[in-house]
Short mmCIF file of C-alpha atoms in Angstrom, two decimals:
data_model
loop_
_atom_site.label_atom_id
_atom_site.label_comp_id
_atom_site.label_asym_id
_atom_site.label_seq_id
_atom_site.Cartn_x
_atom_site.Cartn_y
_atom_site.Cartn_z
CA MET E 1117 49.02 -49.70 -39.08
CA LYS E 1118 49.05 -50.04 -35.30
CA GLN E 1119 48.82 -46.25 -34.90
CA LYS E 1120 45.77 -46.12 -37.20
CA THR E 1121 44.00 -48.89 -35.28
CA ARG E 1122 44.75 -47.17 -31.94
CA ARG E 1123 43.33 -43.87 -33.29
CA GLN E 1124 40.12 -45.63 -34.43
CA LEU E 1125 39.68 -47.19 -30.99
CA GLU E 1126 40.03 -43.80 -29.25
CA LEU E 1127 37.36 -42.36 -31.52
CA GLY E 1128 35.06 -45.33 -31.04
CA PHE E 1129 35.53 -46.59 -34.65
CA GLY E 1130 37.75 -49.60 -34.01
CA ALA E 1131 36.87 -53.21 -34.74
CA GLN E 1132 33.38 -54.13 -35.90
CA GLY E 1133 32.60 -55.62 -32.49
CA SER E 1134 33.47 -52.32 -30.88
CA LEU E 1135 31.18 -50.52 -33.29
CA ARG E 1136 28.33 -52.90 -32.46
CA SER E 1137 28.84 -52.48 -28.71
CA ALA E 1138 29.00 -48.67 -29.02
CA GLY E 1139 25.83 -48.67 -31.15
CA ALA E 1140 24.01 -50.82 -28.63
CA ALA E 1141 25.02 -48.46 -25.82
CA ARG E 1142 23.73 -45.50 -27.82
CA GLU E 1143 20.47 -47.32 -28.49
CA ARG E 1144 20.09 -47.96 -24.75
CA ARG E 1145 20.85 -44.34 -23.86
CA ALA E 1146 18.64 -42.75 -26.53
CA PRO E 1147 15.27 -43.76 -25.03
CA ASP E 1148 16.48 -42.55 -21.62
CA ARG E 1149 17.36 -39.14 -23.03
CA PHE E 1150 14.10 -39.01 -24.96
CA ASP E 1151 12.05 -39.89 -21.88
CA LEU E 1152 13.90 -37.35 -19.75
CA GLY E 1153 13.40 -34.60 -22.34
CA TYR E 1154 9.71 -35.45 -22.61
CA ALA E 1155 9.42 -35.36 -18.82
CA ARG E 1156 11.01 -31.91 -18.73
CA LEU E 1157 8.64 -30.62 -21.39
CA ARG E 1158 5.75 -32.12 -19.45
CA GLN E 1159 6.88 -30.38 -16.25
CA LEU E 1160 7.21 -27.06 -18.09
CA TYR E 1161 3.68 -27.52 -19.40
CA ASP E 1162 2.39 -28.30 -15.91
CA LEU E 1163 4.31 -25.31 -14.56
CA GLY E 1164 2.74 -22.98 -17.12
CA LYS E 1165 -0.73 -24.33 -16.39
CA LEU E 1166 -0.15 -23.89 -12.64
CA LEU E 1167 1.03 -20.29 -13.05
CA GLY E 1168 -1.85 -19.52 -15.38
CA THR E 1169 -4.59 -20.71 -13.04
CA ALA E 1170 -3.31 -19.51 -9.64
CA GLU E 1171 -1.90 -16.31 -8.20
CA PRO E 1172 1.91 -16.46 -8.60
CA THR E 1173 2.57 -16.14 -4.87
CA ALA E 1174 0.10 -18.89 -3.96
CA ALA E 1175 1.58 -21.22 -6.59
CA ILE E 1176 5.17 -21.05 -5.29
CA PRO E 1177 5.15 -24.21 -3.07
CA GLU E 1178 3.77 -26.42 -5.82
CA LEU E 1179 6.10 -24.71 -8.30
CA LEU E 1180 9.17 -25.71 -6.26
CA ARG E 1181 7.96 -29.31 -6.01
CA CYS E 1182 7.39 -29.30 -9.77
CA LEU E 1183 11.07 -28.41 -10.26
CA GLY E 1184 12.14 -31.15 -7.86
CA ARG E 1185 10.24 -33.80 -9.82
CA THR E 1186 12.56 -33.24 -12.79
CA VAL E 1187 15.92 -32.13 -11.35
CA PRO E 1188 17.19 -33.89 -8.18
CA LEU E 1189 17.46 -30.99 -5.72
CA ARG E 1190 18.49 -30.63 -2.11
CA VAL E 1191 17.01 -27.13 -1.78
CA ALA E 1192 14.73 -25.01 -3.97
CA MET E 1193 13.88 -21.39 -3.17
CA LEU E 1194 12.00 -18.55 -4.73
CA VAL E 1195 13.25 -15.20 -3.40
CA GLU E 1196 11.24 -12.03 -3.98
CA LEU E 1197 12.76 -8.54 -3.77
CA ALA E 1198 10.56 -6.02 -1.95
CA ALA E 1199 11.63 -2.78 -0.24
CA SER E 1200 15.33 -3.72 0.10
CA ALA E 1201 14.43 -7.07 1.71
CA ALA E 1202 14.46 -10.63 0.41
CA HIS E 1203 11.27 -12.60 1.10
CA THR E 1204 11.90 -16.33 0.65
CA VAL E 1205 9.75 -19.41 0.15
CA ALA E 1206 11.91 -22.53 0.56
CA ALA E 1207 11.45 -26.26 0.07
CA ARG E 1208 14.00 -28.97 0.86
CA ALA E 1209 14.47 -32.65 0.25
CA SER E 1210 14.18 -35.18 3.05
CA GLY E 1211 17.34 -35.30 5.12
CA VAL E 1212 18.46 -31.70 4.53
CA PRO E 1213 19.18 -30.20 7.99
CA ASP E 1214 18.17 -26.74 9.18
CA PRO E 1215 21.74 -25.32 9.16
CA GLU E 1216 22.15 -26.17 5.47
CA LEU E 1217 18.77 -24.58 4.67
CA GLU E 1218 19.66 -21.40 6.56
CA LEU E 1219 23.04 -21.27 4.83
CA ALA E 1220 21.33 -21.64 1.46
CA ALA E 1221 18.82 -18.88 2.32
CA GLY E 1222 21.68 -16.49 3.14
CA HIS E 1223 23.48 -17.41 -0.06
CA ALA E 1224 20.28 -16.97 -2.11
CA ARG E 1225 19.83 -13.51 -0.60
CA ALA E 1226 23.42 -12.58 -1.49
CA CYS E 1227 22.92 -13.85 -5.05
CA LEU E 1228 19.76 -11.79 -5.44
CA ALA E 1229 21.56 -8.69 -4.14
CA ARG E 1230 24.27 -9.20 -6.75
CA LEU E 1231 21.74 -9.78 -9.54
CA ALA E 1232 19.84 -6.64 -8.51
CA GLY E 1233 23.02 -4.57 -8.28
CA THR E 1234 22.73 -3.75 -4.58
CA LYS E 1235 25.28 -4.29 -1.84
CA GLU E 1236 23.09 -6.02 0.71
CA LEU E 1237 19.50 -7.12 1.28
CA ALA E 1238 17.78 -7.59 4.61
CA GLN E 1239 16.30 -10.98 5.45
CA GLY E 1240 12.55 -10.70 5.06
CA ARG E 1241 10.00 -13.45 5.54
CA LEU E 1242 11.36 -17.00 5.39
CA GLN E 1243 8.60 -19.52 4.72
CA ILE E 1244 9.72 -23.16 4.85
CA GLU E 1245 7.35 -25.66 3.27
CA ALA E 1246 6.54 -28.71 5.37
CA GLU E 1247 6.16 -31.05 2.39
CA PRO E 1248 9.61 -32.16 1.14
CA LEU E 1249 10.83 -32.13 -2.43
CA PRO E 1250 9.95 -35.34 -4.32
CA LEU E 1251 13.47 -36.81 -4.66
CA ALA E 1252 15.39 -37.69 -1.51
CA ALA E 1253 18.78 -36.04 -1.13
CA ARG E 1254 21.99 -37.95 -0.58
CA ARG E 1255 24.07 -37.10 2.43
CA GLY E 1256 26.82 -34.60 1.83
CA PRO E 1257 28.70 -31.73 3.43
CA ALA E 1258 26.53 -28.64 3.94
CA GLY E 1259 27.15 -25.86 1.46
CA ARG E 1260 29.13 -28.07 -0.96
CA SER E 1261 26.31 -28.95 -3.36
CA PRO E 1262 26.21 -27.24 -6.78
CA PHE E 1263 23.85 -24.26 -7.00
CA ALA E 1264 22.17 -22.07 -9.59
CA ALA E 1265 20.59 -18.60 -9.13
CA LEU E 1266 18.44 -17.39 -12.01
CA PRO E 1267 17.02 -13.84 -12.08
CA LEU E 1268 13.29 -13.18 -12.32
CA LEU E 1269 12.57 -10.07 -14.36
CA LEU E 1270 9.69 -7.65 -14.63
CA ASP E 1271 9.23 -6.18 -18.09
CA ARG E 1272 12.41 -8.08 -19.07
CA ARG E 1273 14.69 -5.59 -17.39
CA GLU E 1274 13.91 -5.06 -13.69
CA VAL E 1275 15.15 -7.78 -11.33
CA CYS E 1276 12.28 -8.57 -8.95
CA GLY E 1277 13.51 -11.88 -7.52
CA ALA E 1278 15.49 -15.04 -8.11
CA LEU E 1279 14.98 -18.77 -8.50
CA TYR E 1280 17.66 -20.45 -6.39
CA VAL E 1281 18.39 -24.20 -6.28
CA ARG E 1282 21.01 -26.53 -4.82
CA GLY E 1283 21.40 -29.76 -6.73
CA ALA E 1284 21.62 -33.25 -5.25
CA ARG E 1285 24.19 -33.90 -8.00
CA ALA E 1286 26.05 -31.88 -10.57
CA LEU E 1287 23.75 -29.67 -12.65
CA GLY E 1288 24.21 -30.38 -16.35
CA GLU E 1289 23.40 -28.20 -19.32
CA ALA E 1290 20.00 -29.83 -19.71
CA ASP E 1291 19.21 -29.14 -16.03
CA LEU E 1292 20.21 -25.50 -16.35
CA ALA E 1293 18.22 -25.12 -19.57
CA PHE E 1294 15.14 -26.54 -17.81
CA LEU E 1295 15.60 -24.26 -14.78
CA SER E 1296 16.15 -21.26 -17.05
CA ALA E 1297 12.93 -22.01 -18.94
CA ALA E 1298 11.11 -22.35 -15.61
CA ALA E 1299 12.49 -18.98 -14.45
CA ASP E 1300 11.27 -17.41 -17.70
CA GLN E 1301 7.76 -18.79 -17.10
CA ILE E 1302 7.75 -17.44 -13.54
CA SER E 1303 8.90 -14.03 -14.80
CA LEU E 1304 6.11 -13.96 -17.38
CA ALA E 1305 3.54 -14.94 -14.73
CA TRP E 1306 4.75 -12.19 -12.39
CA ASP E 1307 4.68 -9.75 -15.32
CA ARG E 1308 1.07 -10.66 -16.08
CA HIS E 1309 0.12 -10.34 -12.41
CA ALA E 1310 1.84 -6.94 -12.11
CA ALA E 1311 0.12 -5.71 -15.28
CA TRP E 1312 -3.24 -6.91 -13.93
CA GLN E 1313 -2.64 -5.12 -10.63
CA ARG E 1314 -1.73 -1.92 -12.50
CA GLU E 1315 -4.91 -2.21 -14.53
CA VAL E 1316 -7.00 -2.73 -11.39
CA ARG E 1317 -5.40 0.32 -9.73
CA LEU E 1318 -5.95 2.46 -12.82
CA ARG E 1319 -9.56 1.35 -13.07
CA GLU E 1320 -10.16 2.03 -9.38
CA ARG E 1321 -8.55 5.45 -9.73
CA ALA E 1322 -10.65 6.24 -12.79
CA GLU E 1323 -13.80 5.18 -10.93
CA ALA E 1324 -12.76 7.25 -7.90
CA LEU E 1325 -12.15 10.30 -10.10
CA ASP E 1326 -15.52 9.80 -11.76
CA ARG E 1327 -17.23 9.58 -8.37
CA ALA E 1328 -15.32 12.64 -7.15
CA GLN E 1329 -16.40 14.60 -10.21
CA LYS E 1330 -20.05 13.65 -9.68
CA ASP E 1331 -19.79 14.50 -5.98
CA LEU E 1332 -18.21 17.85 -6.82
CA VAL E 1333 -21.02 18.69 -9.24
CA ALA E 1334 -23.57 17.68 -6.59
CA VAL E 1335 -21.89 19.80 -3.91
CA VAL E 1336 -21.53 22.85 -6.12
CA SER E 1337 -25.07 22.57 -7.44
CA HIS E 1338 -26.60 22.07 -4.01
CA ASP E 1339 -24.46 23.51 -1.23
CA LEU E 1340 -23.14 26.47 -3.18
CA ARG E 1341 -26.53 27.28 -4.67
CA ASN E 1342 -28.12 27.77 -1.25
CA PRO E 1343 -25.82 30.55 0.06
CA LEU E 1344 -25.74 32.25 -3.33
CA GLY E 1345 -29.52 32.15 -3.38
CA ALA E 1346 -29.60 33.76 0.06
CA VAL E 1347 -27.25 36.53 -1.13
CA LEU E 1348 -29.36 37.23 -4.21
CA LEU E 1349 -32.55 37.22 -2.20
CA GLY E 1350 -31.14 39.67 0.36
CA ILE E 1351 -29.89 42.03 -2.34
CA SER E 1352 -33.21 41.86 -4.16
CA THR E 1353 -35.10 42.66 -0.94
CA LEU E 1354 -32.90 45.67 -0.17
CA ARG E 1355 -33.33 47.02 -3.68
CA ARG E 1356 -37.08 46.59 -3.61
CA TRP E 1357 -37.52 48.49 -0.34
CA PRO E 1358 -34.68 51.03 -0.19
CA ARG E 1359 -36.34 52.89 2.75
CA MET E 1360 -36.52 49.82 5.00
CA GLU E 1361 -36.00 50.25 8.73
CA ALA E 1362 -32.40 50.23 9.87
CA GLY E 1363 -32.96 47.09 12.00
CA LYS E 1364 -34.38 45.15 9.04
CA VAL E 1365 -31.56 46.34 6.80
CA ARG E 1366 -29.01 45.09 9.33
CA GLU E 1367 -30.72 41.69 9.53
CA HIS E 1368 -30.62 41.29 5.77
CA LEU E 1369 -26.97 42.42 5.61
CA ASP E 1370 -26.05 39.93 8.34
CA ALA E 1371 -27.81 37.15 6.43
CA ILE E 1372 -25.97 38.12 3.24
CA GLN E 1373 -22.64 38.11 5.08
CA ARG E 1374 -23.28 34.67 6.60
CA ALA E 1375 -24.26 33.26 3.22
CA ALA E 1376 -21.19 34.78 1.55
CA GLU E 1377 -18.91 33.40 4.28
CA ARG E 1378 -20.47 29.96 3.86
CA ALA E 1379 -19.94 30.08 0.09
CA ASN E 1380 -16.37 31.31 0.60
CA LYS E 1381 -15.61 28.47 3.00
CA LEU E 1382 -16.97 25.91 0.56
CA VAL E 1383 -14.81 27.30 -2.24
CA HIS E 1384 -11.70 27.19 -0.05
CA ASP E 1385 -12.50 23.61 1.04
CA LEU E 1386 -12.92 22.50 -2.56
CA LEU E 1387 -9.59 24.11 -3.47
CA ASP E 1388 -7.91 22.25 -0.58
CA VAL E 1389 -9.48 19.00 -1.76
CA ALA E 1390 -8.16 19.61 -5.29
CA ARG E 1391 -4.65 20.34 -3.94
CA LEU E 1392 -4.69 17.18 -1.82
CA ASP E 1393 -5.81 15.08 -4.79
CA ALA E 1394 -3.09 16.52 -7.00
CA GLY E 1395 -0.43 16.24 -4.28
CA HIS E 1396 0.18 19.99 -4.48
CA LEU E 1397 -0.61 20.90 -0.88
CA GLN E 1398 2.32 23.13 0.05
CA LEU E 1399 3.54 23.01 3.64
CA GLU E 1400 5.81 25.63 5.20
CA LEU E 1401 7.42 23.44 7.84
CA ALA E 1402 9.07 24.97 10.88
CA PRO E 1403 9.43 24.13 14.59
CA ILE E 1404 6.25 25.31 16.35
CA ASP E 1405 4.92 25.15 19.89
CA LEU E 1406 1.89 22.87 19.56
CA GLY E 1407 0.66 23.68 23.06
CA ALA E 1408 0.56 27.41 22.33
CA LEU E 1409 -1.15 26.76 18.99
CA VAL E 1410 -3.84 24.65 20.69
CA ARG E 1411 -4.50 27.47 23.18
CA GLU E 1412 -4.76 29.95 20.29
CA ALA E 1413 -7.23 27.70 18.44
CA ALA E 1414 -9.31 27.39 21.62
CA GLU E 1415 -9.43 31.18 22.03
CA LEU E 1416 -10.42 31.69 18.38
CA MET E 1417 -13.26 29.17 18.62
CA ARG E 1418 -14.44 30.08 22.12
CA PRO E 1419 -17.01 32.73 20.96
CA LEU E 1420 -18.52 30.26 18.45
CA LEU E 1421 -18.69 27.56 21.12
CA ALA E 1422 -20.34 30.01 23.51
CA GLU E 1423 -23.14 30.56 20.98
CA ARG E 1424 -24.18 26.97 21.61
CA SER E 1425 -23.51 27.14 25.37
CA LEU E 1426 -20.38 25.02 25.04
CA GLY E 1427 -17.30 25.48 27.18
CA CYS E 1428 -13.71 24.89 26.07
CA GLU E 1429 -10.99 23.25 28.16
CA THR E 1430 -7.31 22.78 27.31
CA GLN E 1431 -4.72 20.50 28.89
CA ILE E 1432 -1.11 20.75 27.70
CA GLY E 1433 1.49 18.16 28.71
CA GLU E 1434 4.63 19.28 30.49
CA ASP E 1435 7.96 19.60 28.64
CA LEU E 1436 6.29 19.14 25.26
CA PRO E 1437 8.98 19.63 22.59
CA PRO E 1438 8.21 21.61 19.43
CA VAL E 1439 6.78 19.86 16.38
CA GLN E 1440 7.86 20.20 12.76
CA ALA E 1441 4.73 21.48 11.04
CA ASP E 1442 2.98 24.17 9.04
CA ARG E 1443 1.44 26.48 11.62
CA GLU E 1444 -1.55 27.65 9.54
CA ARG E 1445 -2.41 24.16 8.32
CA VAL E 1446 -2.32 22.68 11.83
CA LEU E 1447 -4.52 25.56 12.99
CA GLN E 1448 -6.90 24.63 10.16
CA VAL E 1449 -7.01 21.01 11.42
CA LEU E 1450 -7.75 22.17 14.96
CA SER E 1451 -10.45 24.56 13.73
CA ASN E 1452 -12.10 21.79 11.70
CA LEU E 1453 -12.08 19.37 14.65
CA ILE E 1454 -13.32 21.98 17.14
CA GLY E 1455 -15.97 23.10 14.64
CA ASN E 1456 -17.07 19.49 14.27
CA ALA E 1457 -17.33 19.19 18.06
CA ARG E 1458 -19.37 22.43 18.12
CA LYS E 1459 -21.91 20.99 15.68
CA PHE E 1460 -22.55 17.84 17.66
CA GLY E 1461 -21.65 18.78 21.24
CA ARG E 1462 -24.47 18.67 23.80
CA GLN E 1463 -25.47 22.13 24.98
CA GLY E 1464 -24.02 22.97 28.37
CA SER E 1465 -21.15 20.49 27.95
CA ALA E 1466 -17.50 21.24 27.15
CA VAL E 1467 -15.10 20.60 24.29
CA SER E 1468 -11.71 19.50 25.59
CA LEU E 1469 -8.33 19.81 23.86
CA THR E 1470 -5.43 17.71 25.16
CA VAL E 1471 -1.82 17.64 23.93
CA TRP E 1472 0.97 15.30 25.07
CA GLN E 1473 4.06 13.44 23.89
CA GLU E 1474 4.03 9.68 23.31
CA ASP E 1475 6.22 7.22 21.37
CA GLY E 1476 8.44 9.96 19.96
CA GLU E 1477 5.62 12.06 18.52
CA ALA E 1478 3.20 14.74 19.64
CA ARG E 1479 -0.43 13.74 20.06
CA CYS E 1480 -3.54 15.88 20.23
CA CYS E 1481 -7.10 14.93 21.15
CA VAL E 1482 -10.27 16.96 20.56
CA ALA E 1483 -13.17 15.46 22.53
CA ASP E 1484 -16.85 16.35 22.80
CA GLU E 1485 -19.80 15.11 24.85
CA GLY E 1486 -22.20 14.75 21.96
CA PRO E 1487 -24.31 11.82 20.76
CA GLY E 1488 -21.26 9.90 19.51
CA ILE E 1489 -20.80 8.09 16.22
CA ALA E 1490 -22.50 4.84 15.26
CA ALA E 1491 -20.18 1.87 14.83
CA GLN E 1492 -21.12 1.44 11.16
CA ASP E 1493 -20.20 5.08 10.44
CA LEU E 1494 -16.75 5.04 12.07
CA PRO E 1495 -14.89 3.57 9.05
CA ARG E 1496 -16.38 6.28 6.79
CA ILE E 1497 -16.12 9.29 9.08
CA PHE E 1498 -13.08 10.73 7.22
CA ASP E 1499 -14.51 10.03 3.75
CA ARG E 1500 -15.15 13.00 1.52
CA TYR E 1501 -18.74 14.30 1.48
CA PHE E 1502 -19.78 11.79 4.13
CA GLN E 1503 -22.40 13.02 6.56
CA GLY E 1504 -23.90 10.96 9.33
CA PRO E 1505 -27.55 10.81 10.33
CA HIS E 1506 -27.35 14.43 11.61
CA GLY E 1507 -26.26 15.47 8.08
CA PRO E 1508 -27.96 18.66 6.89
CA ALA E 1509 -28.95 19.68 10.41
CA ALA E 1510 -25.26 20.02 11.20
CA HIS E 1511 -24.80 22.60 8.39
CA GLY E 1512 -21.69 20.97 6.91
CA PHE E 1513 -20.36 19.94 3.52
CA GLY E 1514 -18.74 16.68 4.60
CA LEU E 1515 -15.28 17.99 3.69
CA GLY E 1516 -13.78 19.18 6.98
CA LEU E 1517 -12.67 15.83 8.38
CA SER E 1518 -11.42 14.68 4.96
CA ILE E 1519 -9.28 17.83 4.66
CA ALA E 1520 -8.02 17.39 8.23
CA ARG E 1521 -6.89 13.86 7.39
CA GLY E 1522 -5.13 15.02 4.23
CA ILE E 1523 -3.26 17.77 6.09
CA VAL E 1524 -2.19 15.49 8.95
CA GLU E 1525 -1.02 12.74 6.58
CA ALA E 1526 0.88 15.32 4.49
CA HIS E 1527 2.85 16.07 7.68
CA GLY E 1528 3.63 12.36 8.11
CA GLY E 1529 1.15 11.98 10.97
CA ARG E 1530 -1.96 9.89 11.62
CA ILE E 1531 -5.55 10.75 12.49
CA TRP E 1532 -8.27 8.53 13.94
CA VAL E 1533 -11.44 8.62 16.02
CA THR E 1534 -12.91 6.66 18.90
CA SER E 1535 -16.55 6.98 19.89
CA GLU E 1536 -19.42 5.31 21.67
CA PRO E 1537 -23.04 6.23 21.00
CA GLY E 1538 -24.25 8.51 23.77
CA ARG E 1539 -20.76 9.12 25.17
CA GLY E 1540 -19.26 11.60 22.73
CA SER E 1541 -16.34 11.32 20.32
CA GLN E 1542 -12.56 11.70 20.59
CA PHE E 1543 -10.56 12.73 17.53
CA PHE E 1544 -6.80 12.09 17.75
CA PHE E 1545 -3.98 13.16 15.47
CA THR E 1546 -0.18 13.00 15.65
CA LEU E 1547 2.61 15.23 14.37
CA PRO E 1548 6.36 14.53 14.13
CA LEU E 1549 8.61 16.23 16.65
CA ALA E 1550 11.05 18.82 15.35
#
C-alpha cells in the first residue's frame, strides 16, 4: 500500500489535496503559455507584414528587434553570403560588450560556412545597429550563452545566409520553433525579392534587345542604303555612257569603291556587335609589344590623317613590358580611336598616342585637339549608335566606340574618356600585362 501511494505521488496523482494543488498550478500556467503562444504568432504576423512591405535588406534591423521582443536574446544577427564573404547586420541587448559581439560575429560566419559547405568565409561588412534589442541581457561570461544558427535558403535548396542568435537564457523548443518559422519567412521574402530582380533583369534585357533590333533595322535601312545607292548609281552611269572619258570613268570607279568600302565596314561592325552581344568574340591572346603596335597603327593611319592636315605623334614609355592581348583586335581599337580623332580633330593640329605602365597594367591614350565633347554627352559616348551634335557630318555609324569598349572589356581592361569643350578629347584604355 505504501509503495502504491509513493508511486501516485511521483506521478502527481497522490492525495486529493495534491491533485487540487497540481490542477491549480496548471491553471495558472495555462494562460501564460497561451499568452506567450499568441505573442509569438503576433510577432510572426508582424514579421511577415514587415517583409512584405519593405525591401528585405532594409527591413533587417526591425526584423532583429522583432525577434528580440519574443525571445530574450543577447545578440541577433542576419548574415548574408555574397562572393565568398559574410556580410552581417547585428543587434545586441543593452550591456553586451564589443568583444562578445565580435566573438559572436566570427562564430556566425563559421556557422554559415558550415551550412553552405565551404571551409572558410571572409568577413564582409559588419553593420552594428545602435538601437538595442528590447529585452535587457543578464550579465554572463562572453561566449557561454546558448546559440542557434538557422539557414536561409533560396529556392529551398541554396544557402544564401543565416539567422544567428545568442539567447539570454536557454532556448527551448518553442523558442527554436519560433526562430525557425522566422527564418522560413525571411527565406521566402528573399526568394520573392530575387525572383523580382530576375524578372526586372529579363524585362530590361528584352527591352534592350527590342531597341537593338529597331536600331539595327534603322542602321541597315539608312546607312547601308546610302553606299549601296551610290554603287548602283555609279554602275548605271557607266553602263549608260560606255564611251565616257577616262578621267570621268576613274572618278565614278573611285566613288563606287569608297561606297563599297563603307558598306563593307558597316557589315563588319554589325558582325562585331552581334559577336559582342552573344559573347562569342574570339580572342587569340599572346604576349605583344604594345609600343610597337601603337607605332604601326600610327603609320597605317598617317595617310588618312594627312588628308585632313592632321599630324600624328607617338610617345612610348620606357621599359614597357608586353601585354597579353589579341594583336588584331587591339589594332582595331587603336584604328577606331584614331579614326574618331581624325573626324573631329582641328585641321593643322596633331593626334597624339601615348603608352605607359601604371598600377600593374598598360595604359594607352589617344588625344585630339578638336571641339571636345559636351558634358551631357560624356556618359553616352560609348553607347551603340550614339552620335553627338556633329553626327552625320562626321560620316560615322555610331558603332566604333561601342566596339572598342567591347574589345577592351573582353581583354579584362577598361576604357574611358575625358574632355572639355574647346580643348579636345582624351580616350584612355588599359590592357593586362603578360
